[in-house]
CSV table of C-alpha atoms and ligand atoms in Angstrom, one decimal:
chain,number,residue,atom,x,y,z
G,1,MET,CA,-17.8,-9.1,-5.2
G,2,LYS,CA,-17.4,-12.8,-5.9
G,3,PHE,CA,-14.2,-14.3,-7.3
G,4,ASN,CA,-14.5,-17.8,-8.8
G,5,LYS,CA,-11.2,-17.8,-10.6
G,6,ILE,CA,-8.0,-15.9,-10.0
G,7,CYS,CA,-4.7,-15.8,-11.8
G,8,ILE,CA,-1.5,-15.2,-9.7
G,9,ILE,CA,1.6,-14.1,-11.6
G,10,GLY,CA,4.8,-15.1,-9.9
G,11,LEU,CA,5.1,-18.4,-7.9
G,12,GLY,CA,7.9,-17.5,-5.5
G,13,TYR,CA,8.0,-17.1,-1.8
G,14,ILE,CA,4.9,-15.0,-1.8
G,15,GLY,CA,2.9,-16.0,-4.9
G,16,LEU,CA,3.0,-19.8,-4.3
G,17,PRO,CA,1.8,-19.6,-0.6
G,18,THR,CA,-0.9,-17.1,-1.7
G,19,ALA,CA,-2.0,-19.2,-4.6
G,20,SER,CA,-2.2,-22.3,-2.5
G,21,THR,CA,-4.1,-20.6,0.3
G,22,PHE,CA,-6.7,-19.2,-2.1
G,23,ALA,CA,-7.0,-22.7,-3.6
G,24,VAL,CA,-7.6,-24.5,-0.3
G,25,ASN,CA,-10.2,-21.9,0.5
G,26,GLY,CA,-12.3,-22.8,-2.6
G,27,VAL,CA,-11.1,-20.4,-5.3
G,28,LYS,CA,-9.9,-21.8,-8.6
G,29,VAL,CA,-6.3,-20.5,-9.1
G,30,LEU,CA,-4.1,-20.5,-12.1
G,31,GLY,CA,-0.5,-20.0,-10.9
G,32,VAL,CA,1.7,-18.4,-13.6
G,33,ASP,CA,5.5,-18.3,-13.7
G,34,ILE,CA,7.9,-17.6,-16.6
G,35,ASN,CA,10.2,-20.2,-15.0
G,36,THR,CA,9.3,-23.5,-16.6
G,37,LYS,CA,11.1,-25.4,-13.8
G,38,VAL,CA,8.7,-23.9,-11.2
G,39,VAL,CA,5.6,-24.7,-13.3
G,40,ASP,CA,6.7,-28.2,-14.2
G,41,ALA,CA,7.5,-29.0,-10.6
G,42,LEU,CA,4.1,-27.7,-9.4
G,43,LYS,CA,2.3,-29.7,-12.1
G,44,LYS,CA,3.9,-32.8,-10.4
G,45,GLY,CA,2.9,-31.5,-6.9
G,46,GLU,CA,6.5,-30.5,-6.1
G,47,ILE,CA,8.0,-27.2,-4.9
G,48,ILE,CA,11.5,-25.9,-5.3
G,49,ILE,CA,11.6,-23.5,-2.3
G,50,HIS,CA,11.7,-24.2,1.4
G,51,GLU,CA,9.1,-22.7,3.6
G,52,PRO,CA,7.7,-24.5,6.7
G,53,GLY,CA,4.3,-26.1,5.9
G,54,LEU,CA,4.3,-25.0,2.3
G,55,ARG,CA,4.7,-28.5,0.8
G,56,ASP,CA,1.5,-29.7,2.6
G,57,VAL,CA,-0.6,-26.7,1.6
G,58,VAL,CA,0.5,-27.0,-2.0
G,59,ALA,CA,-0.3,-30.7,-2.0
G,60,GLN,CA,-3.8,-30.0,-0.6
G,61,ALA,CA,-4.4,-27.3,-3.1
G,62,ILE,CA,-3.5,-29.5,-6.0
G,63,ASP,CA,-5.5,-32.4,-4.6
G,64,SER,CA,-8.5,-30.1,-4.3
G,65,GLY,CA,-8.3,-29.6,-8.1
G,66,ASN,CA,-8.3,-25.8,-7.5
G,67,LEU,CA,-4.6,-25.1,-8.2
G,68,SER,CA,-3.1,-25.4,-11.6
G,69,ALA,CA,0.0,-23.9,-13.2
G,70,SER,CA,1.0,-22.5,-16.5
G,71,THR,CA,3.6,-20.2,-18.0
G,72,LYS,CA,0.8,-17.9,-19.5
G,73,PRO,CA,-2.1,-16.2,-17.8
G,74,GLU,CA,-5.7,-16.9,-18.8
G,75,GLU,CA,-9.0,-14.9,-18.4
G,76,ALA,CA,-9.9,-14.7,-14.7
G,77,ASP,CA,-12.0,-12.6,-12.3
G,78,ALA,CA,-8.8,-11.2,-10.6
G,79,PHE,CA,-5.1,-11.0,-11.4
G,80,LEU,CA,-2.5,-10.8,-8.6
G,81,ILE,CA,1.1,-9.8,-9.4
G,82,ALA,CA,3.7,-11.2,-6.9
G,83,VAL,CA,7.0,-11.0,-8.8
G,84,PRO,CA,10.3,-9.8,-7.4
G,85,THR,CA,11.4,-6.2,-7.4
G,86,PRO,CA,15.2,-6.4,-6.9
G,87,PHE,CA,17.6,-3.7,-7.5
G,88,LYS,CA,19.7,-3.3,-10.6
G,89,GLU,CA,23.0,-5.1,-10.5
G,90,HIS,CA,25.3,-2.7,-12.3
G,91,GLU,CA,23.5,0.6,-12.4
G,92,TYR,CA,23.5,3.3,-9.6
G,93,GLY,CA,22.1,6.7,-8.9
G,94,ASP,CA,24.2,9.5,-7.4
G,95,PHE,CA,23.2,12.3,-5.2
G,96,GLY,CA,26.1,14.5,-4.1
G,97,GLY,CA,28.4,11.6,-3.8
G,98,ARG,CA,25.8,9.3,-2.2
G,99,ARG,CA,25.6,6.3,-4.5
G,100,TYR,CA,22.3,4.6,-4.3
G,101,LYS,CA,20.8,1.5,-5.8
G,102,LEU,CA,18.0,1.5,-8.4
G,103,ALA,CA,14.9,-0.6,-8.4
G,104,ASP,CA,14.6,-3.1,-11.3
G,105,MET,CA,10.9,-3.0,-12.2
G,106,GLY,CA,11.4,-5.3,-15.2
G,107,ALA,CA,9.4,-8.3,-13.7
G,108,VAL,CA,6.5,-6.1,-12.7
G,109,ILE,CA,6.4,-4.6,-16.2
G,110,THR,CA,6.5,-8.0,-17.9
G,111,ALA,CA,3.9,-9.5,-15.6
G,112,THR,CA,1.5,-6.5,-16.1
G,113,GLN,CA,2.0,-6.7,-19.9
G,114,ALA,CA,1.1,-10.4,-19.7
G,115,ILE,CA,-2.2,-9.6,-18.2
G,116,VAL,CA,-3.3,-7.0,-20.8
G,117,PRO,CA,-4.7,-9.5,-23.4
G,118,PHE,CA,-6.8,-11.2,-20.8
G,119,LEU,CA,-8.2,-8.2,-18.9
G,120,ARG,CA,-12.0,-7.8,-19.1
G,121,LYS,CA,-14.4,-5.2,-17.7
G,122,GLY,CA,-15.1,-5.7,-14.0
G,123,ASN,CA,-11.9,-7.6,-13.3
G,124,LEU,CA,-9.7,-6.8,-10.4
G,125,VAL,CA,-5.9,-6.4,-10.6
G,126,VAL,CA,-3.7,-6.3,-7.5
G,127,LEU,CA,0.0,-5.6,-7.3
G,128,GLU,CA,1.6,-7.2,-4.2
G,129,SER,CA,5.3,-6.8,-5.1
G,130,THR,CA,7.0,-4.2,-3.0
G,131,SER,CA,7.4,-1.2,-5.2
G,132,PRO,CA,8.5,2.4,-5.2
G,133,PRO,CA,5.8,5.0,-4.2
G,134,ARG,CA,3.3,5.7,-7.1
G,135,THR,CA,4.1,2.5,-9.1
G,136,THR,CA,0.5,1.4,-9.2
G,137,ILE,CA,-0.7,4.7,-10.6
G,138,ASP,CA,2.3,5.7,-12.7
G,139,LEU,CA,3.5,2.4,-14.0
G,140,VAL,CA,0.9,-0.4,-13.7
G,141,ALA,CA,-2.2,1.5,-14.6
G,142,PRO,CA,-0.9,2.9,-17.9
G,143,ILE,CA,0.2,-0.5,-19.0
G,144,LEU,CA,-3.1,-2.1,-18.2
G,145,GLU,CA,-5.0,0.7,-19.9
G,146,ARG,CA,-3.4,-0.4,-23.2
G,147,SER,CA,-6.3,-2.9,-23.1
G,148,GLY,CA,-8.6,0.0,-23.9
G,149,LEU,CA,-10.1,-0.3,-20.4
G,150,LYS,CA,-9.8,2.5,-17.8
G,151,ALA,CA,-8.3,1.7,-14.3
G,152,GLY,CA,-10.8,2.4,-11.5
G,153,THR,CA,-13.7,2.8,-14.0
G,154,ASP,CA,-13.7,-0.4,-16.2
G,155,PHE,CA,-11.6,-2.5,-14.0
G,156,PHE,CA,-10.5,-2.3,-10.3
G,157,LEU,CA,-6.9,-1.8,-9.5
G,158,CYS,CA,-5.2,-2.1,-6.1
G,159,TYR,CA,-1.8,-2.2,-4.3
G,160,SER,CA,-1.8,-4.6,-1.4
G,161,PRO,CA,1.6,-5.3,0.1
G,162,GLU,CA,2.6,-8.7,1.3
G,163,ARG,CA,4.0,-8.4,4.8
G,164,VAL,CA,4.7,-12.0,5.8
G,165,LEU,CA,7.9,-13.1,7.5
G,166,PRO,CA,9.8,-15.8,5.7
G,167,GLY,CA,9.7,-18.9,7.9
G,168,GLN,CA,6.2,-18.0,9.0
G,169,ILE,CA,4.6,-17.1,5.7
G,170,LEU,CA,1.5,-19.4,5.9
G,171,ARG,CA,0.4,-18.3,9.3
G,172,GLU,CA,1.1,-14.6,8.8
G,173,LEU,CA,-0.6,-14.6,5.4
G,174,ILE,CA,-3.8,-15.4,7.2
G,175,GLU,CA,-3.4,-13.7,10.5
G,176,ASN,CA,-1.6,-10.4,9.6
G,177,ALA,CA,-3.6,-7.2,9.0
G,178,ARG,CA,-3.9,-6.6,5.3
G,179,VAL,CA,-3.7,-3.1,3.8
G,180,ILE,CA,-5.6,-2.7,0.5
G,181,GLY,CA,-4.8,0.5,-1.4
G,182,GLY,CA,-7.2,1.2,-4.3
G,183,VAL,CA,-6.8,3.6,-7.2
G,184,THR,CA,-10.5,4.3,-6.3
G,185,PRO,CA,-12.5,3.5,-3.2
G,186,GLU,CA,-14.4,0.9,-5.2
G,187,SER,CA,-11.2,-0.8,-6.2
G,188,ALA,CA,-10.2,-1.0,-2.5
G,189,LYS,CA,-13.6,-2.5,-1.7
G,190,ALA,CA,-13.1,-5.1,-4.5
G,191,GLY,CA,-9.6,-5.9,-3.1
G,192,HIS,CA,-11.1,-6.2,0.4
G,193,ASP,CA,-13.7,-8.8,-0.9
G,194,LEU,CA,-10.9,-10.8,-2.5
G,195,TYR,CA,-8.6,-11.1,0.5
G,196,ALA,CA,-11.6,-11.7,2.9
G,197,THR,CA,-11.6,-15.2,1.3
G,198,PHE,CA,-8.9,-16.2,3.8
G,199,VAL,CA,-7.5,-13.2,5.8
G,200,LYS,CA,-8.4,-13.3,9.5
G,201,GLY,CA,-6.5,-10.2,10.4
G,202,LYS,CA,-8.0,-6.7,9.9
G,203,ILE,CA,-8.4,-5.7,6.3
G,204,ILE,CA,-8.0,-1.9,5.9
G,205,GLU,CA,-8.9,0.1,2.8
G,206,THR,CA,-6.8,3.1,1.7
G,207,ASP,CA,-5.4,4.6,-1.5
G,208,ALA,CA,-2.8,2.8,-3.6
G,209,THR,CA,0.2,5.2,-2.9
G,210,THR,CA,-0.4,5.1,0.9
G,211,ALA,CA,-0.3,1.3,0.8
G,212,GLU,CA,2.9,1.4,-1.2
G,213,MET,CA,4.4,3.8,1.3
G,214,VAL,CA,3.3,1.7,4.3
G,215,LYS,CA,5.2,-1.3,3.1
G,216,ILE,CA,8.4,0.5,2.4
G,217,MET,CA,8.1,2.4,5.7
G,218,GLU,CA,7.9,-0.9,7.6
G,219,ASN,CA,11.0,-2.4,6.1
G,220,THR,CA,12.9,0.9,6.3
G,221,THR,CA,12.1,1.3,10.0
G,222,ARG,CA,13.5,-2.2,10.6
G,223,ASP,CA,16.6,-1.5,8.5
G,224,VAL,CA,17.4,1.7,10.4
G,225,ASN,CA,16.9,0.0,13.7
G,226,ILE,CA,19.2,-2.8,12.8
G,227,ALA,CA,21.8,-0.2,11.6
G,228,ILE,CA,21.8,1.5,14.9
G,229,ALA,CA,22.3,-1.9,16.6
G,230,ASN,CA,25.2,-2.6,14.3
G,231,GLU,CA,26.7,0.8,15.0
G,232,PHE,CA,26.3,0.1,18.8
G,233,ALA,CA,28.3,-3.1,18.2
G,234,ARG,CA,31.1,-1.2,16.6
G,235,LEU,CA,31.1,1.3,19.5
G,236,ALA,CA,31.1,-1.5,22.0
G,237,GLU,CA,34.2,-3.0,20.5
G,238,LYS,CA,36.0,0.4,20.7
G,239,PHE,CA,35.1,0.9,24.4
G,240,GLY,CA,35.7,-2.5,25.9
G,241,VAL,CA,32.0,-3.3,26.2
G,242,ASP,CA,29.9,-6.3,25.4
G,243,VAL,CA,27.1,-4.9,23.2
G,244,TRP,CA,24.8,-7.8,23.9
G,245,GLU,CA,24.9,-7.1,27.6
G,246,ALA,CA,24.5,-3.4,27.0
G,247,ILE,CA,21.5,-4.0,24.7
G,248,SER,CA,19.8,-6.3,27.2
G,249,LEU,CA,20.2,-3.7,29.9
G,250,ALA,CA,19.0,-0.8,27.7
G,251,ASN,CA,16.0,-2.9,26.7
G,252,LEU,CA,14.8,-3.0,30.3
G,253,HIS,CA,13.7,0.6,29.7
G,254,PRO,CA,10.0,0.5,29.0
G,255,ARG,CA,10.2,2.4,25.7
G,256,ILE,CA,13.4,1.0,24.3
G,257,ASN,CA,13.7,-2.1,22.1
G,258,ILE,CA,17.1,-2.3,20.4
G,259,LEU,CA,17.3,-5.0,17.8
G,260,SER,CA,20.2,-7.4,17.4
G,261,PRO,CA,23.5,-6.6,15.7
G,262,GLY,CA,24.8,-9.2,13.3
G,263,PRO,CA,26.9,-9.8,10.2
G,264,GLY,CA,24.7,-7.5,8.1
G,265,VAL,CA,21.2,-7.3,6.7
G,266,GLY,CA,20.2,-9.6,3.9
G,267,GLY,CA,17.2,-11.0,2.1
G,268,HIS,CA,15.2,-9.6,-0.8
G,269,CYS,CA,13.2,-7.2,1.4
G,270,ILE,CA,14.9,-5.2,4.1
G,271,SER,CA,18.2,-4.8,2.3
G,272,VAL,CA,16.4,-3.7,-0.9
G,273,ASP,CA,13.2,-1.7,-0.1
G,274,PRO,CA,14.7,1.3,1.7
G,275,TRP,CA,16.5,2.1,-1.6
G,276,PHE,CA,13.1,2.7,-3.2
G,277,PHE,CA,12.7,5.8,-1.0
G,278,VAL,CA,16.2,6.9,-1.6
G,279,GLU,CA,15.8,6.6,-5.3
G,280,ALA,CA,12.5,8.4,-5.3
G,281,ALA,CA,13.7,11.3,-3.2
G,282,PRO,CA,17.5,11.2,-2.5
G,283,GLU,CA,17.3,14.8,-1.2
G,284,LEU,CA,14.9,13.8,1.6
G,285,THR,CA,16.5,10.5,2.8
G,286,PRO,CA,20.0,11.0,4.3
G,287,LEU,CA,19.1,8.9,7.4
G,288,ILE,CA,17.7,6.0,5.3
G,289,TYR,CA,20.8,6.2,3.0
G,290,HIS,CA,23.3,6.1,5.9
G,291,ALA,CA,21.5,3.2,7.6
G,292,ARG,CA,21.7,1.2,4.4
G,293,HIS,CA,25.3,2.1,4.2
G,294,VAL,CA,26.0,0.9,7.8
G,295,ASN,CA,24.2,-2.4,7.2
G,296,ASP,CA,25.9,-2.9,3.8
G,297,THR,CA,29.3,-2.4,5.3
G,298,GLN,CA,28.8,-4.7,8.2
G,299,PRO,CA,30.3,-7.7,6.4
G,300,HIS,CA,33.5,-5.7,6.0
G,301,PHE,CA,33.5,-5.1,9.8
G,302,VAL,CA,33.2,-8.8,10.4
G,303,VAL,CA,36.0,-9.6,8.0
G,304,GLU,CA,38.3,-7.1,9.8
G,305,LYS,CA,37.5,-8.8,13.1
G,306,VAL,CA,38.3,-12.2,11.6
G,307,LYS,CA,41.6,-10.8,10.2
G,308,GLN,CA,42.6,-9.5,13.6
G,309,ALA,CA,41.8,-12.7,15.3
G,310,LEU,CA,43.8,-14.8,12.8
G,311,GLY,CA,46.6,-12.2,12.4
G,312,GLY,CA,45.9,-11.9,8.7
G,313,LEU,CA,43.9,-13.8,6.2
G,314,SER,CA,46.2,-15.0,3.5
G,315,GLY,CA,46.2,-18.8,3.4
G,316,LYS,CA,44.1,-19.1,6.5
G,317,LYS,CA,41.6,-21.9,6.6
G,318,ILE,CA,38.1,-21.0,7.9
G,319,ALA,CA,34.9,-22.9,8.3
G,320,ALA,CA,31.9,-20.6,7.7
G,321,LEU,CA,28.7,-21.9,9.4
G,322,GLY,CA,25.6,-20.7,7.6
G,323,LEU,CA,25.1,-18.9,4.3
G,324,ALA,CA,21.4,-18.1,4.5
G,325,TYR,CA,20.4,-14.5,5.0
G,326,LYS,CA,18.8,-15.3,8.4
G,327,PRO,CA,18.1,-18.1,10.8
G,328,ASP,CA,16.3,-21.3,9.8
G,329,VAL,CA,15.6,-20.4,6.2
G,330,ASP,CA,17.2,-21.7,3.0
G,331,ASP,CA,17.1,-18.4,1.2
G,332,LEU,CA,20.6,-17.2,0.3
G,333,ARG,CA,19.5,-14.0,-1.5
G,334,GLU,CA,21.5,-10.9,-0.6
G,335,SER,CA,23.0,-12.8,2.2
G,336,PRO,CA,25.7,-11.0,4.3
G,337,ALA,CA,27.1,-14.5,5.2
G,338,THR,CA,27.8,-15.2,1.6
G,339,GLU,CA,29.3,-11.8,1.1
G,340,ILE,CA,31.6,-12.4,4.1
G,341,VAL,CA,32.8,-15.7,2.5
G,342,TYR,CA,33.7,-13.8,-0.7
G,343,LEU,CA,35.4,-11.0,1.1
G,344,LEU,CA,37.5,-13.4,3.2
G,345,GLN,CA,38.5,-15.3,0.0
G,346,ASN,CA,39.3,-12.1,-1.8
G,347,GLU,CA,42.0,-11.6,0.9
G,348,GLY,CA,43.4,-15.0,0.4
G,349,ALA,CA,41.5,-17.1,3.0
G,350,GLN,CA,40.4,-20.6,2.2
G,351,VAL,CA,36.8,-21.0,3.3
G,352,ARG,CA,34.7,-24.1,3.6
G,353,ALA,CA,31.0,-23.2,3.9
G,354,TRP,CA,28.3,-25.4,5.5
G,355,GLU,CA,24.7,-24.5,5.0
G,356,PRO,CA,22.4,-27.2,6.4
G,357,PHE,CA,19.3,-25.6,4.8
G,358,LYS,CA,20.8,-25.7,1.4
G,359,PRO,CA,23.6,-28.3,1.4
G,360,ASP,CA,23.5,-28.6,-2.4
G,361,ALA,CA,23.8,-24.9,-3.1
G,362,LYS,CA,26.1,-24.2,-6.1
G,363,LEU,CA,27.6,-20.8,-5.6
G,364,ASP,CA,30.3,-19.4,-7.8
G,365,ARG,CA,33.8,-19.7,-6.1
G,366,ILE,CA,32.4,-21.0,-2.8
G,367,SER,CA,33.5,-24.4,-1.6
G,368,MET,CA,30.6,-26.1,0.0
G,369,ALA,CA,31.2,-28.7,2.7
G,370,THR,CA,29.1,-31.9,2.7
G,371,GLY,CA,28.4,-31.6,6.4
G,372,LEU,CA,29.5,-29.9,9.6
G,373,GLN,CA,32.4,-32.3,10.2
G,374,ASP,CA,33.6,-31.9,6.6
G,375,ALA,CA,33.5,-28.1,7.1
G,376,ILE,CA,35.4,-27.9,10.4
G,377,LYS,CA,37.9,-30.8,10.4
G,378,ASP,CA,40.8,-29.1,8.8
G,379,VAL,CA,40.5,-25.3,9.6
G,380,GLU,CA,42.0,-22.8,11.9
G,381,MET,CA,38.8,-20.9,12.7
G,382,ILE,CA,35.1,-21.8,13.1
G,383,LEU,CA,33.1,-18.7,12.1
G,384,LEU,CA,29.4,-18.7,12.9
G,385,LEU,CA,27.5,-16.5,10.5
G,386,VAL,CA,23.8,-17.5,10.8
G,387,ARG,CA,21.9,-18.2,14.0
G,388,HIS,CA,20.3,-21.5,12.8
G,389,THR,CA,18.8,-23.3,15.7
G,390,GLU,CA,21.0,-26.4,15.0
G,391,PHE,CA,24.2,-24.2,15.2
G,392,GLY,CA,23.1,-22.8,18.5
G,393,ALA,CA,22.8,-26.3,19.9
G,394,LEU,CA,26.3,-27.4,19.0
G,395,LYS,CA,28.4,-28.7,21.9
G,396,PRO,CA,31.8,-27.1,21.9
G,397,GLY,CA,33.3,-30.2,23.7
G,398,GLU,CA,32.2,-32.4,20.8
G,399,ILE,CA,33.2,-29.9,18.2
G,400,ALA,CA,36.7,-29.7,19.7
G,401,SER,CA,37.3,-33.4,19.0
G,402,GLN,CA,36.2,-33.0,15.3
G,403,THR,CA,38.4,-30.0,14.3
G,404,LYS,CA,41.9,-28.7,14.3
G,405,ALA,CA,40.5,-25.2,14.9
G,406,ARG,CA,41.2,-23.6,18.3
G,407,ILE,CA,39.6,-20.3,17.4
G,408,ALA,CA,35.8,-19.7,17.3
G,409,MET,CA,34.0,-16.5,16.3
G,410,ASP,CA,30.3,-15.9,16.9
G,411,THR,CA,28.8,-13.0,14.9
G,412,VAL,CA,25.2,-13.6,16.1
G,413,ASN,CA,25.4,-14.2,19.8
G,414,ALA,CA,24.3,-17.9,19.7
G,415,TRP,CA,27.2,-19.4,21.7
G,416,LYS,CA,28.2,-19.3,25.3
G,417,MET,CA,31.7,-18.0,25.7
G,418,ASP,CA,32.6,-20.0,28.8
G,419,GLU,CA,31.6,-23.3,27.1
G,420,TRP,CA,33.8,-22.7,24.1
G,421,GLN,CA,36.7,-21.6,26.3
G,422,LYS,CA,36.3,-24.6,28.5
G,423,ALA,CA,36.5,-26.7,25.4
G,424,GLY,CA,39.9,-25.1,24.6
G,425,PHE,CA,38.8,-22.4,22.0
G,426,GLN,CA,39.9,-18.8,21.8
G,427,PHE,CA,36.5,-17.2,21.6
G,428,HIS,CA,35.5,-14.0,19.8
G,429,ARG,CA,32.1,-12.5,19.6
G,430,LEU,CA,30.9,-9.6,17.4
G,431,GLY,CA,30.3,-6.5,19.4
G,432,ASP,CA,32.0,-7.8,22.5
G,433,SER,CA,35.5,-6.5,23.3
G,434,LYS,CA,34.9,-7.3,27.0
G,435,SER,CA,35.4,-11.0,26.4
G,436,PRO,CA,38.9,-12.4,26.7
G,437,THR,CA,39.7,-14.0,23.4
G,438,LEU,CA,42.2,-16.5,24.7
G,439,ALA,CA,41.4,-19.7,26.5
G,440,PRO,CA,41.5,-19.5,30.3
G,441,GLY,CA,45.0,-19.7,31.7
G,442,ALA,CA,46.5,-17.6,28.8
G,443,SER,CA,47.2,-13.9,29.6
G,444,THR,CA,45.0,-11.4,27.9
G,445,GLY,CA,45.1,-8.4,30.1
G,446,VAL,CA,41.3,-8.4,30.1
G,447,VAL,CA,39.2,-10.3,32.6
G,448,ASN,CA,35.6,-11.3,32.0
G,449,GLN,CA,33.4,-13.1,34.4
G,450,LYS,CA,30.5,-13.4,32.0
G,451,SER,CA,29.5,-16.2,29.7
M,1,SAJ,N1,18.4,-8.9,11.3
M,1,SAJ,C1,19.4,-8.4,12.1
M,1,SAJ,N2,19.0,-8.0,13.4
M,1,SAJ,C2,17.8,-8.1,13.8
M,1,SAJ,C3,16.7,-8.6,13.0
M,1,SAJ,C4,17.1,-9.0,11.7
M,1,SAJ,O1,20.6,-8.2,11.7
M,1,SAJ,O2,17.5,-7.8,15.0
M,1,SAJ,C5,18.8,-9.3,9.9
M,1,SAJ,C6,18.4,-10.7,9.5
M,1,SAJ,O3,19.4,-11.6,9.9
M,1,SAJ,C7,18.3,-10.6,8.0
M,1,SAJ,C8,17.7,-9.2,7.8
M,1,SAJ,O4,18.0,-8.5,9.0
M,1,SAJ,O5,19.6,-10.6,7.4
M,1,SAJ,C9,16.2,-9.2,7.5
M,1,SAJ,O6,15.5,-10.2,8.3
M,1,SAJ,P1,14.1,-9.9,9.0
M,1,SAJ,O7,13.7,-11.2,9.7
M,1,SAJ,O8,14.1,-8.7,9.8
M,1,SAJ,O9,13.1,-9.6,7.8
M,1,SAJ,P2,12.8,-10.4,6.4
M,1,SAJ,O10,13.6,-9.6,5.3
M,1,SAJ,O11,12.9,-11.8,6.5
M,1,SAJ,O12,11.2,-10.0,6.3
M,1,SAJ,C10,10.9,-8.6,6.3
M,1,SAJ,C11,9.7,-8.5,7.3
M,1,SAJ,N3,9.5,-7.1,7.6
M,1,SAJ,C12,9.4,-6.6,8.8
M,1,SAJ,O13,9.6,-7.2,9.8
M,1,SAJ,C13,9.2,-5.1,9.0
M,1,SAJ,C14,8.4,-9.1,6.8
M,1,SAJ,O14,7.3,-8.9,7.6
M,1,SAJ,C15,8.2,-8.6,5.4
M,1,SAJ,O15,7.0,-9.2,4.8
M,1,SAJ,C16,9.3,-8.9,4.5
M,1,SAJ,O16,10.5,-8.2,5.0
M,1,SAJ,C17,9.1,-8.5,3.1
M,1,SAJ,O17,8.7,-9.4,2.3
M,1,SAJ,O18,9.1,-7.3,2.8
């Protein structure tokens, strides 16, 4: 099947890279977003999100004349839906005392409804947004069929999950294997033809519900694996062990690959998607539920550790380094770092936050520093929350001369203990109760030779 023009609804972290990649590969693309800021920026060749390489591809796409933007769809050969599927903010489900989050499918519904007036016989519609199992069949198809056309017969309908890693989206979009789940085999074939425009990885056809499940299984597996790493960190603190050392030793086993503990799991994917399984079948998902619970409570674990190190939080001044949900991205959504700042402040601490990837972020009740020095100069503790490359490269000797702080805490294993101690800091690391927390010379009762 040949696609001359496609319409992509949702110009966020997935929709915009996808739209630009199609456009630079010779397809006419109309990018649609209800946010006029996004559309106006794109019309001027600008973007309002940070993703390595995206600015250049968008510029190329616009220069080619193939990418345009609007707030409304138009007729096209194919429609792609790439809108967010967050969870509801104030509504929860309950299964025997297990409180779980609920998917907010509002954006998928609105996007699907927007396509209906423009849907024609022979068109292809693809849902890319991560969605609960059966969404394509039970939610999207009935809305599209209000056009009078039948899914799988008059038009093709697929679910094809995006699986790209923020920070590497443009490369992974092209190189990753692509799963295409059709409501009929013919739909899957049409989806295959569309993505073959630029996908170099394998393109595999299956049914729509399998494809939906594949996506949530991937992110759920990662979430559960991070939860066990976080639980190991808690255990290590109880038993006088350095979890980072223990993990690196366990990972020497040929079939073990333990992930990294940290301040919690954030972002709009891994911290959200497992709830789709829990909501769809709470009676079948105790493990997935508890893993989510462990990761969601990890910020509280960090706050307790900070409290112990400072001997209380009230009135304590802390510099929080990093607010993003993970290293080297500007995305603050569902960020555990941000939650930690709020939790510290709720207990009376005064926090100055520095996020080099989003220095202008305006967050309710968070005092943003204008730079590293501004963040650290007048505090008691430097708290590392995100493993940004530039934070890993900080020189404790230089930091010591720019701050009053003599306590440093690393929640992501980016810093070398001996360097910070040599520079005169009391050093704490998440998951490491083996490390002496006081500077050399002071008596701790615990001796550690490691760095
Ligand atoms: N994290 C840890 N420990 C680790 C790895 C990650 O605490 O060992 C934390 C990160 O700091 C972050 C969170 O987990 O807060 C999620 O980060 P991530 O890099 O694992 O994943 P995302 O959310 O950026 O992207 C994931 C990817 N899924 C998988 O790796 C299975 C990506 O391929 C998906 O396309 C994306 O979700 C998505 O859009 O669903």
